Tab-separated table of C-alpha atoms and ligand atoms in Angstrom:
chain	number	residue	atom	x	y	z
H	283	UNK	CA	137.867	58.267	-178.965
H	284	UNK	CA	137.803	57.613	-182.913
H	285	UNK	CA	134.753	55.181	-184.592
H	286	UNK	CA	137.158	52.251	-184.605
H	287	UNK	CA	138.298	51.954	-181.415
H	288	UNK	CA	135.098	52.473	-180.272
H	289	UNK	CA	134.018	49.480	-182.216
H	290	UNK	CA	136.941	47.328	-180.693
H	291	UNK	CA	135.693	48.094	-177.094
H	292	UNK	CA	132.058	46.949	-178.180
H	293	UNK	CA	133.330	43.923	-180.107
H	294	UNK	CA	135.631	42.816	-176.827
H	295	UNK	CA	132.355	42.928	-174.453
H	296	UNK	CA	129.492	42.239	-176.826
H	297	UNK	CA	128.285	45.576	-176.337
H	298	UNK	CA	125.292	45.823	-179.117
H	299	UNK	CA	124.339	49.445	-180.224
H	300	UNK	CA	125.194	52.646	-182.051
H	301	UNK	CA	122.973	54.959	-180.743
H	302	UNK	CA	124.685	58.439	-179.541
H	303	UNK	CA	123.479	58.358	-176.040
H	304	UNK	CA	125.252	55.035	-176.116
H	305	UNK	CA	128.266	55.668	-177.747
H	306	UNK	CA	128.920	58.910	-175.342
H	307	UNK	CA	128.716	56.413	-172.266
H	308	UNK	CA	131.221	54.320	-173.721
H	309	UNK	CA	133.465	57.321	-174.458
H	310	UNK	CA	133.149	59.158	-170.853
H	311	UNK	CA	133.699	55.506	-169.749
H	312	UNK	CA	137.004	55.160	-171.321
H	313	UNK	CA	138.460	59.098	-171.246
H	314	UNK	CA	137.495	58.541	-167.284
H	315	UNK	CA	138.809	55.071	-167.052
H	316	UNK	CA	142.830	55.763	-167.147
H	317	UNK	CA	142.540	58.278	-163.680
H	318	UNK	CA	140.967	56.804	-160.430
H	319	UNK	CA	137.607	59.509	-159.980
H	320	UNK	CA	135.103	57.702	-158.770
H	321	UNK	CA	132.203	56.760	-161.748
H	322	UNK	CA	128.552	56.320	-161.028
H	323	UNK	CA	126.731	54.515	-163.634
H	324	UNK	CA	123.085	55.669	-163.565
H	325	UNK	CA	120.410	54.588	-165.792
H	326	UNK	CA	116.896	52.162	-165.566
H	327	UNK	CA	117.233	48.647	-164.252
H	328	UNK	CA	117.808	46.396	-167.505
H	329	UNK	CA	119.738	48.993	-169.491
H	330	UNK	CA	123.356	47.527	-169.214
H	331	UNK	CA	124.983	49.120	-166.612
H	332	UNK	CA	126.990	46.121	-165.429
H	333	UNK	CA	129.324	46.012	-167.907
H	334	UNK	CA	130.272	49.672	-167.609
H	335	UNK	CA	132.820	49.202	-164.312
H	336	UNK	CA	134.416	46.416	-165.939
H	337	UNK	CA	135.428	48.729	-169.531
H	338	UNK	CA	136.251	50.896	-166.922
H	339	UNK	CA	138.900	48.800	-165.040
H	340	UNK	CA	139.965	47.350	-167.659
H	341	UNK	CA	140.925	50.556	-169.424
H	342	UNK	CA	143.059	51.463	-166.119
H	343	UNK	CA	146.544	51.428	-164.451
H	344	UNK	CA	144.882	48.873	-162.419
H	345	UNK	CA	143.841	46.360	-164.945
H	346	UNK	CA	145.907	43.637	-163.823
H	347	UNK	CA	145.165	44.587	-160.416
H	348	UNK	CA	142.093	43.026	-158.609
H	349	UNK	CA	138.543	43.400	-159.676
H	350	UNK	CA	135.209	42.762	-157.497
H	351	UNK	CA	131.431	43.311	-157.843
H	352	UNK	CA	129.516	43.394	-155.148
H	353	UNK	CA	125.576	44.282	-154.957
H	354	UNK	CA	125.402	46.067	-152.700
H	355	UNK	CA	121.223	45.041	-152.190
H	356	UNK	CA	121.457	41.433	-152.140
H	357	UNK	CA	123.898	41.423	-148.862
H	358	UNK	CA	122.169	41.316	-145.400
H	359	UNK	CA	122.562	44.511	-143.316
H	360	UNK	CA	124.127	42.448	-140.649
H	361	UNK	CA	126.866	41.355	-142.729
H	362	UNK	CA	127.839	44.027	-145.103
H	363	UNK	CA	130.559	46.497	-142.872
H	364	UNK	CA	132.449	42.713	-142.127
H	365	UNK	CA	131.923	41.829	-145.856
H	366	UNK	CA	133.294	45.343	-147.121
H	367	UNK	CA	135.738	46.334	-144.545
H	368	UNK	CA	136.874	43.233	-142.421
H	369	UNK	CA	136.640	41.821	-139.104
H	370	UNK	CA	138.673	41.175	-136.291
H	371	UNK	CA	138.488	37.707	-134.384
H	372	UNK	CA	135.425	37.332	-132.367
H	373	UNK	CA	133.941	40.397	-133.178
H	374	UNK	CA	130.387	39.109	-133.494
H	375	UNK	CA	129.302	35.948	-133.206
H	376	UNK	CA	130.437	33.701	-135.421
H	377	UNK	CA	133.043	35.781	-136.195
H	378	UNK	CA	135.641	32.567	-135.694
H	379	UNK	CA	138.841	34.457	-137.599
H	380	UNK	CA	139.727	37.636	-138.382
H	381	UNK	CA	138.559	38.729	-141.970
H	382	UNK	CA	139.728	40.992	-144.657
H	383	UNK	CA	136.988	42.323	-146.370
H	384	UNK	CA	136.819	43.627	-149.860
H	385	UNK	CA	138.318	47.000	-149.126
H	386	UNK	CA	141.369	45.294	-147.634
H	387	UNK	CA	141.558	42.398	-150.788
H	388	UNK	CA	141.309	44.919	-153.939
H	389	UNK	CA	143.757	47.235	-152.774
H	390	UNK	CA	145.416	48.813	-155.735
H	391	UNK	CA	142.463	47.194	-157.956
H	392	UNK	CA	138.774	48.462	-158.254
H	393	UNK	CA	135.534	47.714	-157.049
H	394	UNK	CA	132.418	47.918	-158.203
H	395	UNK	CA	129.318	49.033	-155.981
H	396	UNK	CA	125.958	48.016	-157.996
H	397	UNK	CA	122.875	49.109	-156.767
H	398	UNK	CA	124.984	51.253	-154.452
H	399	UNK	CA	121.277	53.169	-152.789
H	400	UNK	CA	121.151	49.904	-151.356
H	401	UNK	CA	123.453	50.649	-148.513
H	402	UNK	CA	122.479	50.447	-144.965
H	403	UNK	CA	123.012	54.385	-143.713
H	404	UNK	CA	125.904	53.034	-141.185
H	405	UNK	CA	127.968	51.375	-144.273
H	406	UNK	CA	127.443	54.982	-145.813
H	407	UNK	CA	129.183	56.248	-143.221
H	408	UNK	CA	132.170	54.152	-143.587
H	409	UNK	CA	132.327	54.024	-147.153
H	410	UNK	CA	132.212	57.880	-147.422
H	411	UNK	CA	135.699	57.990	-144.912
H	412	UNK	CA	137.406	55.733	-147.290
H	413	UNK	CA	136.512	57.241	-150.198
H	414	UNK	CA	138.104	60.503	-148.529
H	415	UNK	CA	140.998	59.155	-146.584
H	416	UNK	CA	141.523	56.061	-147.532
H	417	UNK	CA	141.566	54.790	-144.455
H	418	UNK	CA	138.844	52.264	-142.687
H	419	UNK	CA	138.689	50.141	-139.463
H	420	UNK	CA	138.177	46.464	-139.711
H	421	UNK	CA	134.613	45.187	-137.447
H	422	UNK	CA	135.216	44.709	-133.727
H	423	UNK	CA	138.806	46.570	-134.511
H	424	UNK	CA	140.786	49.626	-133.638
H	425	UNK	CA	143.261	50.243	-135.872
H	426	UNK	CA	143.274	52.128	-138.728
H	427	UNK	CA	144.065	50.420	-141.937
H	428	UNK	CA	144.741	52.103	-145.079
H	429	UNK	CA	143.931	50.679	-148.818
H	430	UNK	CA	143.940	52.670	-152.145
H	431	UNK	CA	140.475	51.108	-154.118
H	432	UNK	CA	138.924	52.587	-156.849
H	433	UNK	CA	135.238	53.025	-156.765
H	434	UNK	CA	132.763	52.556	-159.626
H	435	UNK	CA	129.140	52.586	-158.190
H	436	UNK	CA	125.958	52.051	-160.214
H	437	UNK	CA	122.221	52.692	-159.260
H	438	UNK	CA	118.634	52.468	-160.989
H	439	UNK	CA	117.241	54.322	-158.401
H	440	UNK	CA	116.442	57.999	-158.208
H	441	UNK	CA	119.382	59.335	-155.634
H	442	UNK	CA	118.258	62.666	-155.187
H	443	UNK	CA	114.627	61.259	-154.081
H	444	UNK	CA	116.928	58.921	-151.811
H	445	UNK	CA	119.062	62.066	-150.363
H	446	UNK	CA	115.433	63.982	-150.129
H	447	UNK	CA	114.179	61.340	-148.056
H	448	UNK	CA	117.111	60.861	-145.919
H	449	UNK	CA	117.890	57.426	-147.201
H	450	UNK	CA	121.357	58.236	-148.751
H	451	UNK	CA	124.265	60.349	-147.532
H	452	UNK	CA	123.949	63.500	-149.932
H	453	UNK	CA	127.949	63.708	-149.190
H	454	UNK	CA	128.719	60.462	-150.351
H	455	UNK	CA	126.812	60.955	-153.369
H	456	UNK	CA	128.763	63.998	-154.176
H	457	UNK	CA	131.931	62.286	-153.331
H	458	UNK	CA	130.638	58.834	-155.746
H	459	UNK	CA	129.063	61.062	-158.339
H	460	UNK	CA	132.155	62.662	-159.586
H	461	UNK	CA	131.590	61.496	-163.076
H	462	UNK	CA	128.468	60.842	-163.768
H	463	UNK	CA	127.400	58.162	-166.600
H	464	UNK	CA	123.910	57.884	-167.537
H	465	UNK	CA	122.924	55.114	-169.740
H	466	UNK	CA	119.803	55.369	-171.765
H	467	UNK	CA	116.175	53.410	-171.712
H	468	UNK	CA	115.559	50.890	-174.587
H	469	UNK	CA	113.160	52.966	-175.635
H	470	UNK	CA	115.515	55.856	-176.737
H	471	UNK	CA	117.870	53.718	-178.927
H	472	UNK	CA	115.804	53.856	-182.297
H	473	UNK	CA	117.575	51.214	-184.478
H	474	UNK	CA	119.741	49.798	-182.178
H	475	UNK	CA	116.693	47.608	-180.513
H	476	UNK	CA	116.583	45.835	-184.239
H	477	UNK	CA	119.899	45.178	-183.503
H	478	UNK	CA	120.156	43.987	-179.924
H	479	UNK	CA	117.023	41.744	-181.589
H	480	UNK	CA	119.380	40.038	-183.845
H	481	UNK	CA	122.195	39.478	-181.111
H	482	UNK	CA	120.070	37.971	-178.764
H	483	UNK	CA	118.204	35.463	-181.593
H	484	UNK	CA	121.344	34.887	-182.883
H	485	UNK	CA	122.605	33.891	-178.995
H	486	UNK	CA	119.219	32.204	-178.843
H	487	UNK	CA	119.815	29.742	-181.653
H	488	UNK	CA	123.020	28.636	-180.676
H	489	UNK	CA	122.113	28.040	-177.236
H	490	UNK	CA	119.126	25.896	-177.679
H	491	UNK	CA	120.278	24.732	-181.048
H	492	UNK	CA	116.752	25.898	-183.177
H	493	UNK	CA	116.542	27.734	-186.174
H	494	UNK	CA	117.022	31.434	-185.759
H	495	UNK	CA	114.133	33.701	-185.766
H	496	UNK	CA	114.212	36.560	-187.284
H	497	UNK	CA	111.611	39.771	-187.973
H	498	UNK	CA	108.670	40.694	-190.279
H	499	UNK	CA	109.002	44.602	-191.521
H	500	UNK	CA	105.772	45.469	-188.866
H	501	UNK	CA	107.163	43.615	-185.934
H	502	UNK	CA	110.113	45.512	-186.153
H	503	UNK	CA	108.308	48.580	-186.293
H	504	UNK	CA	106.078	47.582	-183.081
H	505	UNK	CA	109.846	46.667	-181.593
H	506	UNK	CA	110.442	50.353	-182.282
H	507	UNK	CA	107.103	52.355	-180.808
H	508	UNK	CA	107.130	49.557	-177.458
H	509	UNK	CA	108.223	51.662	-174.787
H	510	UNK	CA	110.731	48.611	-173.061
H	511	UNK	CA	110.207	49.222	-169.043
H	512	UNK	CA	112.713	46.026	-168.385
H	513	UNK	CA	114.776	47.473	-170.909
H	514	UNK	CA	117.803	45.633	-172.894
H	515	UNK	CA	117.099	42.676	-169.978
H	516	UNK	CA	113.229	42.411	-171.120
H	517	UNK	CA	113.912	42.567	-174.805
H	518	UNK	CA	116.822	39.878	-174.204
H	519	UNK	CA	113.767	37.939	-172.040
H	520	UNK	CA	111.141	38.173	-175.049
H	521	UNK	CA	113.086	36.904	-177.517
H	522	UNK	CA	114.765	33.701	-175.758
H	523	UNK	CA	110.893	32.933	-174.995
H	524	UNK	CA	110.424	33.928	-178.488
H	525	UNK	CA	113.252	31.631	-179.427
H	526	UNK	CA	111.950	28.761	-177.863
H	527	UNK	CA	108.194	28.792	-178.009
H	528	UNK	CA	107.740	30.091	-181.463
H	529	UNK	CA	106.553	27.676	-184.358
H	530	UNK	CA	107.066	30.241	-186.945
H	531	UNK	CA	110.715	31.571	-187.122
H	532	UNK	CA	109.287	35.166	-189.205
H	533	UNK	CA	108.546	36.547	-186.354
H	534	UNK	CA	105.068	38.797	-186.942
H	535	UNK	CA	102.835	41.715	-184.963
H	536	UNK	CA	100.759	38.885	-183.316
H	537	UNK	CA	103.292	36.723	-181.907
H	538	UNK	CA	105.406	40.203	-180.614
H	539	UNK	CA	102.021	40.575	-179.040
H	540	UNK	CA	101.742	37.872	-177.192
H	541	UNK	CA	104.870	38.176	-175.299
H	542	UNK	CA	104.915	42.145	-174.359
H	543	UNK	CA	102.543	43.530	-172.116
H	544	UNK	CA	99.730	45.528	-174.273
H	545	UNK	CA	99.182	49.004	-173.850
H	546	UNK	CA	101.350	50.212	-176.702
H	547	UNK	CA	100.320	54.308	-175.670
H	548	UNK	CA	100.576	54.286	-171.848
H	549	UNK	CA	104.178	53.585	-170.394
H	550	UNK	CA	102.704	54.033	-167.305
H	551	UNK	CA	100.715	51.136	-167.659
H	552	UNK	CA	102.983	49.021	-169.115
H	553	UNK	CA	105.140	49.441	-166.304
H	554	UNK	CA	102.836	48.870	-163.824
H	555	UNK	CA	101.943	45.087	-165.881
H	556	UNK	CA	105.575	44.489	-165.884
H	557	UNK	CA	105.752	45.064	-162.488
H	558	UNK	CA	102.412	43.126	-161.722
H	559	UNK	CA	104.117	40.490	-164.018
H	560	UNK	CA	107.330	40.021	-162.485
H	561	UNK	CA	107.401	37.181	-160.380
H	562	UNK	CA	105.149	35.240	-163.241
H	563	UNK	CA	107.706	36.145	-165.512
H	564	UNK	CA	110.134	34.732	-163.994
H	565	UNK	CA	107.743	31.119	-163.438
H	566	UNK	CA	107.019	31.887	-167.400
H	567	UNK	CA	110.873	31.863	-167.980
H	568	UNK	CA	111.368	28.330	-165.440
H	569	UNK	CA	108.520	26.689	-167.317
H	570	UNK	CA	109.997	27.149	-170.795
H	571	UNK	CA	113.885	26.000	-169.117
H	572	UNK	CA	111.963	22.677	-167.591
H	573	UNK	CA	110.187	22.296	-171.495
H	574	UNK	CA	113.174	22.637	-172.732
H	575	UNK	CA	114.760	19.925	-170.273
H	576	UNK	CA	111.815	17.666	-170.856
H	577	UNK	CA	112.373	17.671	-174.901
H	578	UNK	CA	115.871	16.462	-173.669
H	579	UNK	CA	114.824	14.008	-171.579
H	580	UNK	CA	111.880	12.951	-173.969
H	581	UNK	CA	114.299	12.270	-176.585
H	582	UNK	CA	116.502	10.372	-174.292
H	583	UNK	CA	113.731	8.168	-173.077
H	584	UNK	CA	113.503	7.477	-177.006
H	585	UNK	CA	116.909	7.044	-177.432
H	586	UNK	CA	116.779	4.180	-174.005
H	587	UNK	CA	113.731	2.624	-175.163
H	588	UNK	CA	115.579	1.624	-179.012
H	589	UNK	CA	117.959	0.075	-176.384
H	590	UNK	CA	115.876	-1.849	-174.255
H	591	UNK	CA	113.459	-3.298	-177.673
H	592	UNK	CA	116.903	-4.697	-178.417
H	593	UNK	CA	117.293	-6.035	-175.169
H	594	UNK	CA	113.918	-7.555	-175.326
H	595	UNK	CA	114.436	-9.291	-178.631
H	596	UNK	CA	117.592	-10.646	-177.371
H	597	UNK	CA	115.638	-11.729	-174.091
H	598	UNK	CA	113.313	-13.164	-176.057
H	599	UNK	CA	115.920	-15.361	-178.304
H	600	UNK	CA	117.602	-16.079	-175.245
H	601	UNK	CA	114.385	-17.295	-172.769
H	602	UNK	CA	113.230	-19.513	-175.893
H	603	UNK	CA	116.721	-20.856	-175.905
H	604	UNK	CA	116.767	-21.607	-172.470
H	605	UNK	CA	113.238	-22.997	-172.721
H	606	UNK	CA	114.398	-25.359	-175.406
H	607	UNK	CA	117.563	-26.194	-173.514
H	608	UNK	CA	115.854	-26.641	-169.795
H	609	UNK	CA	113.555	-28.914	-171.742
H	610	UNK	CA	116.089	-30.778	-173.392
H	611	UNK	CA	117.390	-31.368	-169.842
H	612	UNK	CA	114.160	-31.958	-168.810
H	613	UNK	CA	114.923	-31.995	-165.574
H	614	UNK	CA	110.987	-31.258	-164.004
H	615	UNK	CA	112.096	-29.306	-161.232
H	616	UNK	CA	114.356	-26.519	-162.730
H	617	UNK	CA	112.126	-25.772	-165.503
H	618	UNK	CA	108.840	-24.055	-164.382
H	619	UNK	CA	111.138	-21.548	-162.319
H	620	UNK	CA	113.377	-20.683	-165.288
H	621	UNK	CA	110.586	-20.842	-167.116
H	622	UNK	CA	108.354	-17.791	-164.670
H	623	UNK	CA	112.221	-15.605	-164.159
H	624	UNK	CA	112.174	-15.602	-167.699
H	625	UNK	CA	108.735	-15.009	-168.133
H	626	UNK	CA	108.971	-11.856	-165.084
H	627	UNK	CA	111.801	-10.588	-166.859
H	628	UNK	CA	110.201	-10.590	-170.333
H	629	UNK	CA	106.824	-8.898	-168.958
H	630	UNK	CA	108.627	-6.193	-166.720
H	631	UNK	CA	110.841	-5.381	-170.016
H	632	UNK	CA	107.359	-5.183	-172.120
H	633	UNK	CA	105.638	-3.235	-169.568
H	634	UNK	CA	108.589	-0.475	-169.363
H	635	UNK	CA	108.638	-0.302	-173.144
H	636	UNK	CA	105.123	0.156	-173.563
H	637	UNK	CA	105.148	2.746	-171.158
H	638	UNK	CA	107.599	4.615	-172.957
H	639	UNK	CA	105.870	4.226	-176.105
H	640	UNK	CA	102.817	6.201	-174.560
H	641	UNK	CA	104.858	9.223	-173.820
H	642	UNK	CA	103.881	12.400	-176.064
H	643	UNK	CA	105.618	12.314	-179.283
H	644	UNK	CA	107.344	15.500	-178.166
H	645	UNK	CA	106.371	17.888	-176.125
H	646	UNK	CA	105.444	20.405	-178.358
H	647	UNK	CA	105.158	24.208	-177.581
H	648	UNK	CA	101.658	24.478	-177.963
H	649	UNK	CA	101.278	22.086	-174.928
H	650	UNK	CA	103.439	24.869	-172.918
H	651	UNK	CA	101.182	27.564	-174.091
H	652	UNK	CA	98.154	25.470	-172.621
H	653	UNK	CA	99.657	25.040	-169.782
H	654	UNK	CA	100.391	28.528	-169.183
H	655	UNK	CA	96.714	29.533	-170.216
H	656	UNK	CA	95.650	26.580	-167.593
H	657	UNK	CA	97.575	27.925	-164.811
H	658	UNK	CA	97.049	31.133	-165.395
H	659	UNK	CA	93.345	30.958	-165.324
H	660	UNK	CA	93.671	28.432	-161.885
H	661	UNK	CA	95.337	31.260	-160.308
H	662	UNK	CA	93.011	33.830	-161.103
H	663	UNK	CA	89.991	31.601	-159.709
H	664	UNK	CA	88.646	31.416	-164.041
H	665	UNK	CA	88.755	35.289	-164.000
H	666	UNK	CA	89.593	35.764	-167.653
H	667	UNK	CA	90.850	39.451	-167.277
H	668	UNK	CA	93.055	39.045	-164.948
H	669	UNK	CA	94.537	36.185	-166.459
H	670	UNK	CA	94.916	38.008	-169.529
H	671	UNK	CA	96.860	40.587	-167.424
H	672	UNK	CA	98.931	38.589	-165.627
H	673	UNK	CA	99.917	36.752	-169.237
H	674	UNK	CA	100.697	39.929	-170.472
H	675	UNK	CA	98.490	39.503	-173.542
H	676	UNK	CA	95.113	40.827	-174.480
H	677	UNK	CA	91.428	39.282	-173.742
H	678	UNK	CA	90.548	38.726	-177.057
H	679	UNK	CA	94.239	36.799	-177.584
H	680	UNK	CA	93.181	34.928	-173.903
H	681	UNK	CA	89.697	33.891	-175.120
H	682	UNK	CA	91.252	32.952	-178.791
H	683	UNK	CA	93.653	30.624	-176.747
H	684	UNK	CA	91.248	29.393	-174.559
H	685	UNK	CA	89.283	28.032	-177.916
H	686	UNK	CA	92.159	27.121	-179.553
H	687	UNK	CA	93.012	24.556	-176.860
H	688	UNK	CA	89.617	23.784	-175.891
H	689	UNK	CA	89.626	25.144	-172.635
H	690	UNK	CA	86.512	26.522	-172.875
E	895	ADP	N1	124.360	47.099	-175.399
E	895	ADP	C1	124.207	45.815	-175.052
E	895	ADP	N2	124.614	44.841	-175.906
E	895	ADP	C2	124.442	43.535	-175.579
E	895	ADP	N3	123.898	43.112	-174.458
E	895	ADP	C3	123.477	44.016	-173.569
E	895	ADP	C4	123.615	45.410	-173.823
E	895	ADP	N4	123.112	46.085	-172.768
E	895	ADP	C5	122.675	45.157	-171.901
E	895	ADP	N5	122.889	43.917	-172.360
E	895	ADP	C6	122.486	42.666	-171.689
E	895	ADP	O1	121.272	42.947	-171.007
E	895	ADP	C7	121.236	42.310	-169.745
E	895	ADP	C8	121.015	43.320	-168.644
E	895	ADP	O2	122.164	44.088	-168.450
E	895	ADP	P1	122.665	44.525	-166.986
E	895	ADP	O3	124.006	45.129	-167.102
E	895	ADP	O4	122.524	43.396	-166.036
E	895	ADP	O5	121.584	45.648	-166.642
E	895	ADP	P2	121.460	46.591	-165.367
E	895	ADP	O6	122.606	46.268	-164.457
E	895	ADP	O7	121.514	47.977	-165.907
E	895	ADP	O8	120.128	46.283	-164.768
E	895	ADP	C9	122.544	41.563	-169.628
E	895	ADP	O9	122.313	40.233	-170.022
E	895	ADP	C10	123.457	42.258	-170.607
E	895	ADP	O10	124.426	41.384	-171.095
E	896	MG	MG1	122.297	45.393	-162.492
């Protein structure tokens, strides 16, 4: 595979990078993808192995053919044979009609088994005969079907500890593990984490419509020694939050800082904090979506309350013509109760505008950041260190917030 068409194949997925480990991938992928071996894609969870089965089919006699991912770990072992291979009527209950399955839908096409050491022992079983023969029997049925599927499997975990521990089939690995494609850590792509940077800010920017940030010479350089345990997904993570919560768009050390966990030296401990982390991050990432829905909403509120001062004025005109015209009429009886509509309607019009006029300016990101100080410190019962943990940033930065906001 020459440099350019390489470059075509990266341009047509948005596939960011130049590093060799990278570029080797990306050529096994395509000199494998024309025959129908069976591929699995190997590498760290966040590295970008989704993308890999698609080059793959893509790149095939079966590109027009049918396509399907499944993950393999988010379907309930209950479900997955009748998911994968079929069912016939009333096989189990519930089982109301009969029931393809994937296996029996993408013959002639490909499909793509991520996080493949996910599968139940018994689905092993069944996946390994139809890798072999080609042949499989529907749930709750008898005869034997045939289908001709290609199989591109990916994984993040370690297979051989899985095969060691009697987890996974060490057949059906061999049989799935025909070519092998490993895709490397974050950490072992030099340069190409500036670049990925610059992707994702540029994505960034369009997507919430702010100025793009960008990166001072040292924060690129701390970019560079961080050892990435999320991977492309984390980097791709930091700077969206980056994106959005930063005030200054030259990105520096200290603001890198606050959004990685710290231990520059130890991966092992900055796995361990991403792991502790995890489900925080993901609050951390819903809290900065909701900001970002409440600046929307903030400036529609604006944009409704213009509208109802103008409504008010003309309310206003209007009740003081009435007033003069009732009065004209003078009729006694009409009057007071035009008179207190008028004067209901005018009040409940004042009181909704003045409420609106007490909403925050905007909602600006340092009010996130307090929040997310606040919180963190309410879940940690005040316990400074372990909010600082869970934050991901370091107790002097936690205590420097904490003053900054007046927490203390
Ligand atoms: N080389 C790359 N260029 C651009 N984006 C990438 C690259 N590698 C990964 N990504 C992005 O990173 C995220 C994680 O990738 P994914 O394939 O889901 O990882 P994995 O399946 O290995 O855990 C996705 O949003 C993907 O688009
Ligand atoms: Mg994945």
């Amino acid at each position: 595979m020459n440099t350019s068409e390489l470059q075509n194949i990266k341009q047509r997925y948005s596939i960011v990078g130049n590093c060799d480990a990278l570029n080797h991938a990306l050529n096994v992928a395509l000199q494998v993808a024309p025959t129908d071996l069976s591929v699995l894609i190997v590498g760290e969870s966040g590295v970008g192995k989704e993308i890999f089965p698609r080059v793959i089919h893509d790149n095939s006699p079966r590109r027009r053919e049918k396509y399907f991912a499944i993950n393999c770990g988010s379907i309930p072992e209950g479900t997955i044979d009748s998911e994968l291979f079929g069912h016939e009527k009333g096989s189990f209950t519930g089982a109301v009609g009969e029931s393809e399955g994937y296996f029996g839908v993408a013959n002639k096409g490909t499909i793509f088994l991520d996080e493949v050491g996910e599968l139940p022992l018994a689905t092993q079983a069944r996946l390994l005969r139809v890798l072999e023969t080609g042949e499989y029997i529907r749930v709750g049925g008898q005869k034997v079907l045939k289908t001709d599927v290609r199989i591109v499997a990916a994984t993040n975990v370690n297979m051989r500890k899985a095969i060691s521990e009697g987890r996974f089939r060490e057949d059906l690995f061999y049989r799935l593990n025909t070519i092998p494609i490993s895709i490397p850590p974050l950490r072992d792509r030099g340069e190409d984490i500036v670049l990925l940077f610059r992707l994702f800010a540029m994505q960034m920017a369009e997507k919430y419509r702010l100025p793009k940030i960008t990166l001072q010479e040292d924060a690129k350089r701390l970019l560079l020694k961080y050892k990435w345990p999320g991977n492309v997904r984390q980097l791709k993570n930091i700077t969206e939050q980056m994106s959005i919560l930063s005030k200054q768009r030259e990105i520096d050390t200290e603001t890198i800082l606050q959004f990685i966990p710290q231990d520059m030296e130890s991966r092992q401990l900055a796995t361990i904090n991403s792991v502790g982390a995890h489900s925080y991050e993901n609050e951390r990432e819903l809290l900065y979506k909701i900001l970002y829905e409440l600046r929307g909403n903030v400036s529609d509120l604006r944009r409704e309350m213009n509208g109802l001062r103008k409504q008010l004025d003309e309310a206003r005109t209007l009740s003081d013509a009435t007033a003069i015209q009732v009065r004209q009429l003078d009729t006694g009886r009409n009057f007071p109760t035009l008179q207190a509509d008028s004067e209901l309607h005018r009040s409940t019009i004042q009181d909704a505008v003045a409420e609106e006029i007490n909403e925050p300016e905007s909602l600006n990101l340092s009010d996130l950041g307090r929040q997310m100080v606040e919180k963190a410190l309410e879940r940690n019962g005040g316990n400074r260190k372990k909010a600082a943990q869970e934050l991901g940033i370091s107790d002097r930065t936690l205590y420097r917030r904490i003053k900054q906001f007046g927490l203390d």
